[in-house]
Coordinates of C-alpha atoms in Angstrom, one line a residue:
X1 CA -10.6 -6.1 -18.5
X2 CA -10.8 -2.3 -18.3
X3 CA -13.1 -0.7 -15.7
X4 CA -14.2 2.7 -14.5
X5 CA -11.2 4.1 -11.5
X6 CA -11.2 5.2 -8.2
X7 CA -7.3 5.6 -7.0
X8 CA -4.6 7.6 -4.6
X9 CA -0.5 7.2 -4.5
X10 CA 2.1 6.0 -2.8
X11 CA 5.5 6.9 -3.0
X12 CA 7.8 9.0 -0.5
X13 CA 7.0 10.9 2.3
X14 CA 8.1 13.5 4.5
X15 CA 9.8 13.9 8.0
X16 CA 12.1 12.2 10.7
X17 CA 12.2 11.5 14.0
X18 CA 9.1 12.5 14.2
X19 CA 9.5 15.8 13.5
X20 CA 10.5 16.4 10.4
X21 CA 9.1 16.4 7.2
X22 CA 9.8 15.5 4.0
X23 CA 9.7 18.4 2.2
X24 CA 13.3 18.1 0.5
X25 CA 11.5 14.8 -0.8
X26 CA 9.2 16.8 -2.7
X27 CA 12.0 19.9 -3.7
X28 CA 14.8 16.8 -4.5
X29 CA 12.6 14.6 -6.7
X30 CA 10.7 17.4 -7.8
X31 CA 13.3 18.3 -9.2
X32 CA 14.4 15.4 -11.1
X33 CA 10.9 15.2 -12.3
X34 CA 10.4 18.5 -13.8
X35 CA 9.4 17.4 -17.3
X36 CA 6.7 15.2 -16.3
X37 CA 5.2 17.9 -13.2
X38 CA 6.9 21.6 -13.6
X39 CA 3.7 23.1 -15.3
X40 CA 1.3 22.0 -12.9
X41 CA 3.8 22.5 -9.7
X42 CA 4.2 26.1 -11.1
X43 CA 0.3 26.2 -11.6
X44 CA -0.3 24.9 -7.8
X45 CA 2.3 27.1 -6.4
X46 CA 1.5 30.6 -7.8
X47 CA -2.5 30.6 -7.5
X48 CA -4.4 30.1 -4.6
X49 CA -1.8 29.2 -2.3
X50 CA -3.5 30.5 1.0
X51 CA -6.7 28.7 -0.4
X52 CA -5.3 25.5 0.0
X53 CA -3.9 25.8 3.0
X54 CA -6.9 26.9 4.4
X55 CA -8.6 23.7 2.6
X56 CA -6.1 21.6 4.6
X57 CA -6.5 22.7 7.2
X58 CA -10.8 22.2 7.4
X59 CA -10.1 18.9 6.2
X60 CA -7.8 18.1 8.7
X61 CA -10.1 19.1 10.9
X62 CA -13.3 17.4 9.8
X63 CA -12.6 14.5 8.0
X64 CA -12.9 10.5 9.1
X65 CA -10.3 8.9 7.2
X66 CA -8.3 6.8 8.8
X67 CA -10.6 6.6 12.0
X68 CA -11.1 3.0 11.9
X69 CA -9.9 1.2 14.5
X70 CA -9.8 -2.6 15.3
X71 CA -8.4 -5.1 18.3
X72 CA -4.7 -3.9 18.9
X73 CA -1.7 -6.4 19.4
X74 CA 2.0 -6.5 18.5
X75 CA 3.5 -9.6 17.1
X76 CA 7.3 -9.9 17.1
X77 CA 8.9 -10.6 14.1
X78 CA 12.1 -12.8 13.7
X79 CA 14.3 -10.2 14.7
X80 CA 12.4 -9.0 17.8
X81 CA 11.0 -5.8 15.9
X82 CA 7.5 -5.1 17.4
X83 CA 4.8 -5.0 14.5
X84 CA 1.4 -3.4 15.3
X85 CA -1.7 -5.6 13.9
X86 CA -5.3 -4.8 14.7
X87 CA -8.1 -7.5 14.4
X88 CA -11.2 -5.8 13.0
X89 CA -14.7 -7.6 11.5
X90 CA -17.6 -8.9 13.9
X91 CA -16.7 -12.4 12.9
X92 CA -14.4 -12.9 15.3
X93 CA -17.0 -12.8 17.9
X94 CA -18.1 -16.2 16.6
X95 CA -15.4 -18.8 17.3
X96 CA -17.3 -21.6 15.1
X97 CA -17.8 -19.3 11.7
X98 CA -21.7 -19.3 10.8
X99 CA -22.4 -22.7 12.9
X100 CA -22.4 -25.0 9.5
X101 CA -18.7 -26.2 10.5
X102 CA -17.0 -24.7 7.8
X103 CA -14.3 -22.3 8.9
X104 CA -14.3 -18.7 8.3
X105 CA -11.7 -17.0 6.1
X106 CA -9.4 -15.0 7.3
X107 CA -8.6 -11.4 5.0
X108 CA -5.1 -10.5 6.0
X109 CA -4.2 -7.2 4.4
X110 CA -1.1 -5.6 3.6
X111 CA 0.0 -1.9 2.8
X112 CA 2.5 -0.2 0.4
X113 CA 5.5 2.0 1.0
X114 CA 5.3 5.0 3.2
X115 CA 1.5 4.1 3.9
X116 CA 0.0 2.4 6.8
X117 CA -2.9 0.3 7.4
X118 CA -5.3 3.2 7.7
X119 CA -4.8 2.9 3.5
X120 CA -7.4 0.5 3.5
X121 CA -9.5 2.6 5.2
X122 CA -12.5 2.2 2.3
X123 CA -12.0 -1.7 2.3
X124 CA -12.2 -2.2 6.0
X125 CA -15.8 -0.1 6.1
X126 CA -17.3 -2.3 3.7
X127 CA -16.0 -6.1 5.0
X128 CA -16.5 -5.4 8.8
X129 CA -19.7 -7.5 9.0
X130 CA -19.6 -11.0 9.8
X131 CA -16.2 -11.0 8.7
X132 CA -12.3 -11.7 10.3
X133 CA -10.2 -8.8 9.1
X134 CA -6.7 -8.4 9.8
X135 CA -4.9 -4.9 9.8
X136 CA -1.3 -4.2 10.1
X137 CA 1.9 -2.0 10.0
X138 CA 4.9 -3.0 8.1
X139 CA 7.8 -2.6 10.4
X140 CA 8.8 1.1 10.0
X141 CA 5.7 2.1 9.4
X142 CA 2.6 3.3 11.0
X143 CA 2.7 2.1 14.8
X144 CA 5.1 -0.9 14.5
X145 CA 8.4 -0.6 15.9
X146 CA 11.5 0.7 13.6
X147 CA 13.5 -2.1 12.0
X148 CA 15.5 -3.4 15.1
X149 CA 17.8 -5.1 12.4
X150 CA 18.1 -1.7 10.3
X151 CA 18.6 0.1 13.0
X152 CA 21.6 -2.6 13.7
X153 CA 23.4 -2.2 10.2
X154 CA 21.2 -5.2 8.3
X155 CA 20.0 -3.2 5.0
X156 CA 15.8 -3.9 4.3
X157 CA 14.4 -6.0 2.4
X158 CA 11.1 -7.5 0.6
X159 CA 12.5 -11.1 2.2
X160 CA 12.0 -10.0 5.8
X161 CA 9.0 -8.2 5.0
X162 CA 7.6 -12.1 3.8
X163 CA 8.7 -13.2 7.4
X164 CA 7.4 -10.9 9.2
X165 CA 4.0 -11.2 7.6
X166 CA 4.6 -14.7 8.4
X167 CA 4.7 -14.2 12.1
X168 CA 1.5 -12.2 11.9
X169 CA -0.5 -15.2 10.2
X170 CA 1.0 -17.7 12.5
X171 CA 0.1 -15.3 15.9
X172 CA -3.4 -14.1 14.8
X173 CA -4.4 -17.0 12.4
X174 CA -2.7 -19.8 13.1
X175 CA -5.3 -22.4 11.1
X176 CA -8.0 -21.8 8.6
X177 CA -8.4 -20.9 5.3
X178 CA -6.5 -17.3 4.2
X179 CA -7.1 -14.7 1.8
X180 CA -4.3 -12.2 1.2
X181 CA -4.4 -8.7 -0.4
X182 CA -1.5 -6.6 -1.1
X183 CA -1.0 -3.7 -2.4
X184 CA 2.1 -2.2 -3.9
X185 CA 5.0 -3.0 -1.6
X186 CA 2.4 -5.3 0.2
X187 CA 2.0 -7.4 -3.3
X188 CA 5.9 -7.5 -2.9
X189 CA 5.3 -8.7 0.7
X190 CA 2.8 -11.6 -0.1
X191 CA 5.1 -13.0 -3.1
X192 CA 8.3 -13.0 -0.5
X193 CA 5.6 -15.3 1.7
X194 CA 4.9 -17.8 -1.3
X195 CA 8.4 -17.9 -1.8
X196 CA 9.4 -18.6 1.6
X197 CA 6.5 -21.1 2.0
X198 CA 5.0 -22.1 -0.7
X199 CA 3.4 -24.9 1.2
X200 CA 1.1 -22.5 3.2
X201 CA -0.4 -21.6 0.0
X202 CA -0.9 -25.0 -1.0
X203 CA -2.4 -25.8 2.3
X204 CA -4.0 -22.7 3.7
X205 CA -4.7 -19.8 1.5
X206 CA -7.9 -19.2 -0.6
X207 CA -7.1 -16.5 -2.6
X208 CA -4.6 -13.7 -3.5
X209 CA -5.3 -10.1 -4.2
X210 CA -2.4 -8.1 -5.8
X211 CA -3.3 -4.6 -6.3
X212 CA -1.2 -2.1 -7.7
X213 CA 2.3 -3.9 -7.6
X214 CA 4.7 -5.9 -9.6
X215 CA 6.3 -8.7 -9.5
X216 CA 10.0 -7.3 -10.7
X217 CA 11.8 -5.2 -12.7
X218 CA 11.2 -2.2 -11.1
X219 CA 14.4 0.0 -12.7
X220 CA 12.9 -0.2 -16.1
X221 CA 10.1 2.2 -14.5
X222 CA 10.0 5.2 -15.9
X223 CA 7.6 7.1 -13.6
X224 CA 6.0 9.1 -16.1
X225 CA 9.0 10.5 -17.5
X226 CA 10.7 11.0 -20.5
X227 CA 13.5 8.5 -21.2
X228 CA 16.2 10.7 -20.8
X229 CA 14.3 11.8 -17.4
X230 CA 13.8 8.4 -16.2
X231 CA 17.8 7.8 -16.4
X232 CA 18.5 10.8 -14.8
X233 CA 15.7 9.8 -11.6
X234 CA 17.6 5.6 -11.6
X235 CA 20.9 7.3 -11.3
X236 CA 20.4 10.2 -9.0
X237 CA 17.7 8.6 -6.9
X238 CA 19.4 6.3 -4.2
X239 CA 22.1 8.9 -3.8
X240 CA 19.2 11.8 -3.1
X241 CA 17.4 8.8 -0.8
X242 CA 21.0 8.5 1.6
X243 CA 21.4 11.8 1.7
X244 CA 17.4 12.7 2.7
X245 CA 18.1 10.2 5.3
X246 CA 20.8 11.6 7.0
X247 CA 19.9 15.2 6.8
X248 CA 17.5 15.8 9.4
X249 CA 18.1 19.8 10.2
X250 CA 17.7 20.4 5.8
X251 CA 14.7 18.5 5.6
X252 CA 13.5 20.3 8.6
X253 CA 14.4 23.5 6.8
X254 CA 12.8 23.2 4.0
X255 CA 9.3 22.1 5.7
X256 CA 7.5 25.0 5.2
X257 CA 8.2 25.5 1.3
X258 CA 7.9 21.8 0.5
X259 CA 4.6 21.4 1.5
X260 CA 3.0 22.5 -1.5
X261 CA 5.9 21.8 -3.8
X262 CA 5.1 17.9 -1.8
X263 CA 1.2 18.1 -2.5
X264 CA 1.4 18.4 -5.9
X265 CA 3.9 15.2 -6.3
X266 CA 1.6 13.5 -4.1
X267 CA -1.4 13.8 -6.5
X268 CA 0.1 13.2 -9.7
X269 CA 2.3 9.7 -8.1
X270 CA -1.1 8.6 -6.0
X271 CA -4.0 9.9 -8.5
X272 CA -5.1 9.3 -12.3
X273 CA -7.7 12.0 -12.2
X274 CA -8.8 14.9 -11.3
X275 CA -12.4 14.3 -9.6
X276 CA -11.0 12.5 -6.6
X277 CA -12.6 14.0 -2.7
X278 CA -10.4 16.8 -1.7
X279 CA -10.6 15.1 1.4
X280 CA -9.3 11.2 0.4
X281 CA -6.6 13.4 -1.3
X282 CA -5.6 15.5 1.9
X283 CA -5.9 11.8 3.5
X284 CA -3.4 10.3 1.3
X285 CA -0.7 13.0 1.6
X286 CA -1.4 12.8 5.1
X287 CA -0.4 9.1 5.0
X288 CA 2.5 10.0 3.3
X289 CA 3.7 12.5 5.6
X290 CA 3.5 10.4 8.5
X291 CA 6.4 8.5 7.1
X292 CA 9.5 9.1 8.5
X293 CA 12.4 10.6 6.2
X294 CA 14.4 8.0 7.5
X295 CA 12.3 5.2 7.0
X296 CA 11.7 6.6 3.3
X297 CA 15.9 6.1 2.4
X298 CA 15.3 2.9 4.5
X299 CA 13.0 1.2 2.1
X300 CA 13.8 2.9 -1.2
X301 CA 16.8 0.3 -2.4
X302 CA 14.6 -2.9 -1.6
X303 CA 12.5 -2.4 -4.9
X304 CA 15.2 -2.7 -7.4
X305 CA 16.0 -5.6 -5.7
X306 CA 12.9 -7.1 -5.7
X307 CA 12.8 -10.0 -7.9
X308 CA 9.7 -12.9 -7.5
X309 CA 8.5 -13.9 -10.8
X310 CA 9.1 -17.0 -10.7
X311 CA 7.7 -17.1 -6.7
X312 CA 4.2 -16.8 -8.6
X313 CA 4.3 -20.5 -9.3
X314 CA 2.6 -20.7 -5.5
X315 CA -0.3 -19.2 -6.5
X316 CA -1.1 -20.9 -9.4
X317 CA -4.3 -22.6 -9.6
X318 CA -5.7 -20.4 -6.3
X319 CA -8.8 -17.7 -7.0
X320 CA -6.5 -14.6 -8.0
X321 CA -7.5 -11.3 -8.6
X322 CA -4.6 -8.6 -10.7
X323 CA -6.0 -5.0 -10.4
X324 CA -4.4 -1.7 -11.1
X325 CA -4.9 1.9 -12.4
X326 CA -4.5 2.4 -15.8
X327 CA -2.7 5.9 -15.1
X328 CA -0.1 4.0 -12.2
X329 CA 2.8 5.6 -12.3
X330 CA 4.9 4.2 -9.9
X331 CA 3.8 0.4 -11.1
X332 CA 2.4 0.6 -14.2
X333 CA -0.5 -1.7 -15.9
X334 CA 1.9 -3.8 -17.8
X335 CA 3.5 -5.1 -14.7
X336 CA 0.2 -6.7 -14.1
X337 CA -0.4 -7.6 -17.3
X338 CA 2.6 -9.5 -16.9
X339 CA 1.9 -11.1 -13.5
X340 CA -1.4 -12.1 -14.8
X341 CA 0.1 -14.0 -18.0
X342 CA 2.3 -16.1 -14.8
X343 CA -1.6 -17.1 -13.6
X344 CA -3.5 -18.9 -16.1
X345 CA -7.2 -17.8 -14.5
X346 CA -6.4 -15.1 -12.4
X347 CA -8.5 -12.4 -13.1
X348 CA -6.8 -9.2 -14.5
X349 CA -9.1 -5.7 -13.5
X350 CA -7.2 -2.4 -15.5
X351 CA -9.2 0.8 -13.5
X352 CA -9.3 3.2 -16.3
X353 CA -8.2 6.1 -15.8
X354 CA -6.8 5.3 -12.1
X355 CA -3.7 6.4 -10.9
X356 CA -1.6 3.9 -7.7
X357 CA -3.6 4.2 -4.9
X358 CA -6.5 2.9 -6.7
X359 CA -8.3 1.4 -3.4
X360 CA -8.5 5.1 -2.1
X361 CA -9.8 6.6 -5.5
X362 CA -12.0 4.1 -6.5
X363 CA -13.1 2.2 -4.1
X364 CA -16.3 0.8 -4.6
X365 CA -14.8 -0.6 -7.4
X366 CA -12.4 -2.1 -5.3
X367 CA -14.8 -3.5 -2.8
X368 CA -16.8 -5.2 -5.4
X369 CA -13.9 -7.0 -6.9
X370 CA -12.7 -8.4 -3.4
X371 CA -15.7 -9.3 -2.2
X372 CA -16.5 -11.2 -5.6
X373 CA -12.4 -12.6 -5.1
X374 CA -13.9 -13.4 -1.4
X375 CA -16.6 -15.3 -2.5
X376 CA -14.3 -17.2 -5.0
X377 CA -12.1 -18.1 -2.1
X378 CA -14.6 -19.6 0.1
X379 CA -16.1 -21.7 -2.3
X380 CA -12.2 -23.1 -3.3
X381 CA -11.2 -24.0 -0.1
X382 CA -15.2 -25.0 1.7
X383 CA -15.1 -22.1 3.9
X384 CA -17.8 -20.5 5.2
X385 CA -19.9 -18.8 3.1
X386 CA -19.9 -15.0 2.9
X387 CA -22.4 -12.8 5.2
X388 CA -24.8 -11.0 2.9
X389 CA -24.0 -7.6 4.2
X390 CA -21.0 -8.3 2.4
X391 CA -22.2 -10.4 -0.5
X392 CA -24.8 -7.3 -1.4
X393 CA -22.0 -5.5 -2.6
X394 CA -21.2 -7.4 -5.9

C-alpha cells in the first residue's frame, strides 16, 4: 500500500560530554558520501549561509517541538543503568479504564538511534486523551543514564536494549493488554523483546507497530550510494565511528564548520522531500545533536549485528502495522516489505515520497494509521474501547 508522506531522519549526531558536537560526523561521513550529497552540500554551503543561521536561530527560539512533557520516573535496567520513562495520557487518571471492566491498553513507545523520546513528539499530541502513553529514553540517550555496562568494557547491543525495555513494561505496566511501536532502532528493540519473551506477546501485547526499521541485514544498505560508495561507507565506517569517539578536542574543533556541512546530512538521511516545516527540520537536527559523540561510536556496531528475522514468529497472528518512507535511506522500503512477507496480515503502509523519520514528516499520516492499529488492538485482546477524541482521527 503506498500513501502520501510526512518524514524526518535519524542517523548520527554531534557532540560529547556534553559539549561537543558532532561536526566531524557530518565533515567524516560527508565525506564518504560525496556522490550521493556533494552538489547540494556545496549548494547549502556557498548561498545563504548567514540566512540560515539566522533561521536557526528564530526557530530555536520560537518553536514547541519537543515541549511535551509527561509523569517522570527512572526504571533500572538489569545492569543498574538509570533509564528515564515519562507516563503521559489522561487515562491513567482512571485506574478501572472506561468503567465497562475491560482494561485499557497501554502504548509503550520506543525511539531510534541518536533520537530521544521527544521524536514522537506529533504522536504524543494526538493520543493524550483518554489514553495511557508511555515515553522513554534508551540508555545513552536523552535523559537516561549512560550505559553503566559500556562504560564498564561490555560492547552495546540490540539484546540489552530488549531487556531493558523489558524492565520498563514490567515497572510501569506490569498487567494489561500492550501495544508497542518502534521506530528504527526502537523496531530493533521490540523484536530483541519477542525474542527474549515471546510469551509476553502471546499473553499480553495487542499490537506491534514497526516504523521505519528492519529486521536484519543492515550491511547490504547502501544509503543512497552508489555501489562502489556504499563499500567504501561499510569499510571505513566503524573505524571513523572509534575514532569520532575518542577524539573529543577534533570534534570540538571542527564545531563551528560542521554545522552546516551536518544540516545538510541531516535532511537528506531524515527527509524524502523538500516541503517539510523548517521548524520540524531544525527540530530533528536538534535531536540529533543532542546525542553525544560518544554515545554515536557507542551504538554504531550493534546494527550489523542485528539479526531477528526469525524473532518475528512472536508476532504472528497479533494486529501489526509495517510503515516506512518510500525515500528511507538508512532502512529502506524493502526491509519492510520483507518483514511484512514474515506476517501474514500485517498491514504494510509505503509513505510515498517519505524519507526515515517519517512520524516527524508526515505525521498525520502516522497518527491515523496507529490509531486505526490502536483500534485493531483493543478489539483483539477485549480491551477497552478507544476514547473518541482519539477514534476521530481515522
Amino acid at each position: 500500500m503506498s500513501e502520501a508522506a510526512d518524514g524526518p531522519v535519524e542517523v548520527v549526531a554531534k557532540a560529547a560530554s556534553g559539549v561537543s558536537r558532532a561536526g566531524v560526523i557530518g565533515i567524516s561521513v560527508g565525506v564518504l558520501a560525496a556522490g550521493a550529497a556533494a552538489g547540494v552540500a556545496i549548494e547549502r554551503l556557498t548561498v545563504g549561509r548567514a540566512t540560515r543561521r539566522r533561521a536557526r536561530a528564530e526557530l530555536d527560539a520560537g518553536a514547541p517541538y519537543g515541549s511535551l512533557r509527561g509523569r517522570p520516573l527512572t526504571v533500572a535496567a538489569p545492569d543498574g543503568s538509570e533509564l528515564y520513562v515519562e507516563l503521559d495520557g489522561t487515562g491513567w487518571a482512571e485506574p478501572d479504564g472506561d468503567g465497562s471492566g475491560a482494561e485499557p491498553l497501554t502504548v509503550v513507545f520506543c525511539h531510534g538511534y541518536c533520537l530521544n523520546q521527544d521524536s514522537w513528539h506529533f504522536q504524543r499530541t494526538a493520543l493524550r486523551e483518554g489514553m495511557r502513553l508511555v515515553f522513554w529514553d534508551q540508555r545513552s540517550h536523552g535523559r537516561s543514564e549512560r550505559s553503566r555496562s559500556y562504560v564498564a568494557g561490555e560492547p552495546a547491543s540490540i539484546d540489552q536494549l530488549g531487556g531493558d525495555l523489558k524492565a520498563v513494561i514490567d515497572a510501569v505496566a506490569p498487567t494489561g493488554p500492550l501495544v508497542l511501536v518502534g521506530h528504527s532502532m526502537g523496531g530493533m528493540t521490540l523484536m530483541a523483546l519477542a525474542d527474549q519473551h515471546p510469551e509476553l506477546f502471546r499473553e499480553r501485547v495487542a499490537g506491534v507497530a514497526l516504523v521505519g526499521t528492519l529486521a536484519g541485514n543492515w550491511d547490504q544498505v547502501s544509503l543512497g550510494l552508489p555501489s562502489a560508495g556504499a563499500k567504501l561507507f561499510r569499510k571505513a565506517a566503524p573505524g571513523v565511528m572509534r575514532l569520532l569517539g575518542r577524539q573529543v578536542e577534533l570534534v570540538e574543533a571542527t564545531r563551528r564548520f560542521g554545522s552546516d556541512v551536518t544540516s545538510v546530512f541531516y535532511r537528506r538521511f531524515s527527509f524524502g522531500g523538500r516541503d517539510v516545516d523548517p521548524g520540524v527540520v531544525r527540530f530533528a537536527e536538534q535531536l540529533l545533536d543532542a546525542t553525544p559523540i560518544d554515545v554515536v561510536a557507542e551504538f554504531y556496531p550493534v546494527f550489523g549485528a542485528h539479526e531477528k528475522t526469525a524473532a518475528l514468529a512472536a508476532l504472528r497472528g497479533l494486529p501489526v502495522l509495517v510503515l516506512a518512507g518510500t525515500k528511507d535511506l538508512l532502512t529502506p522500503p524493502v526491509h519492510s516489505e520483507a518483514m511484512a512477507e514474515q506476517l501474514p496480515g500485517a498491514e504494510l503502509v509505503l509513505v510515498e515520497g517519505a524519507g526515515h523519520l517519517v512520524m516527524l514528516e508526515r505525521p498525520e499520516l502516522v497518527d491515523r494509521r496507529l490509531v486505526d492499529l490502536l483500534r485493531r488492538a483493543a478489539a483483539f485482546r477485549g480491551a477497552a474501547p478507544l476514547p473518541s477524541a482519539v477514534l476521530d482521527r481515522i
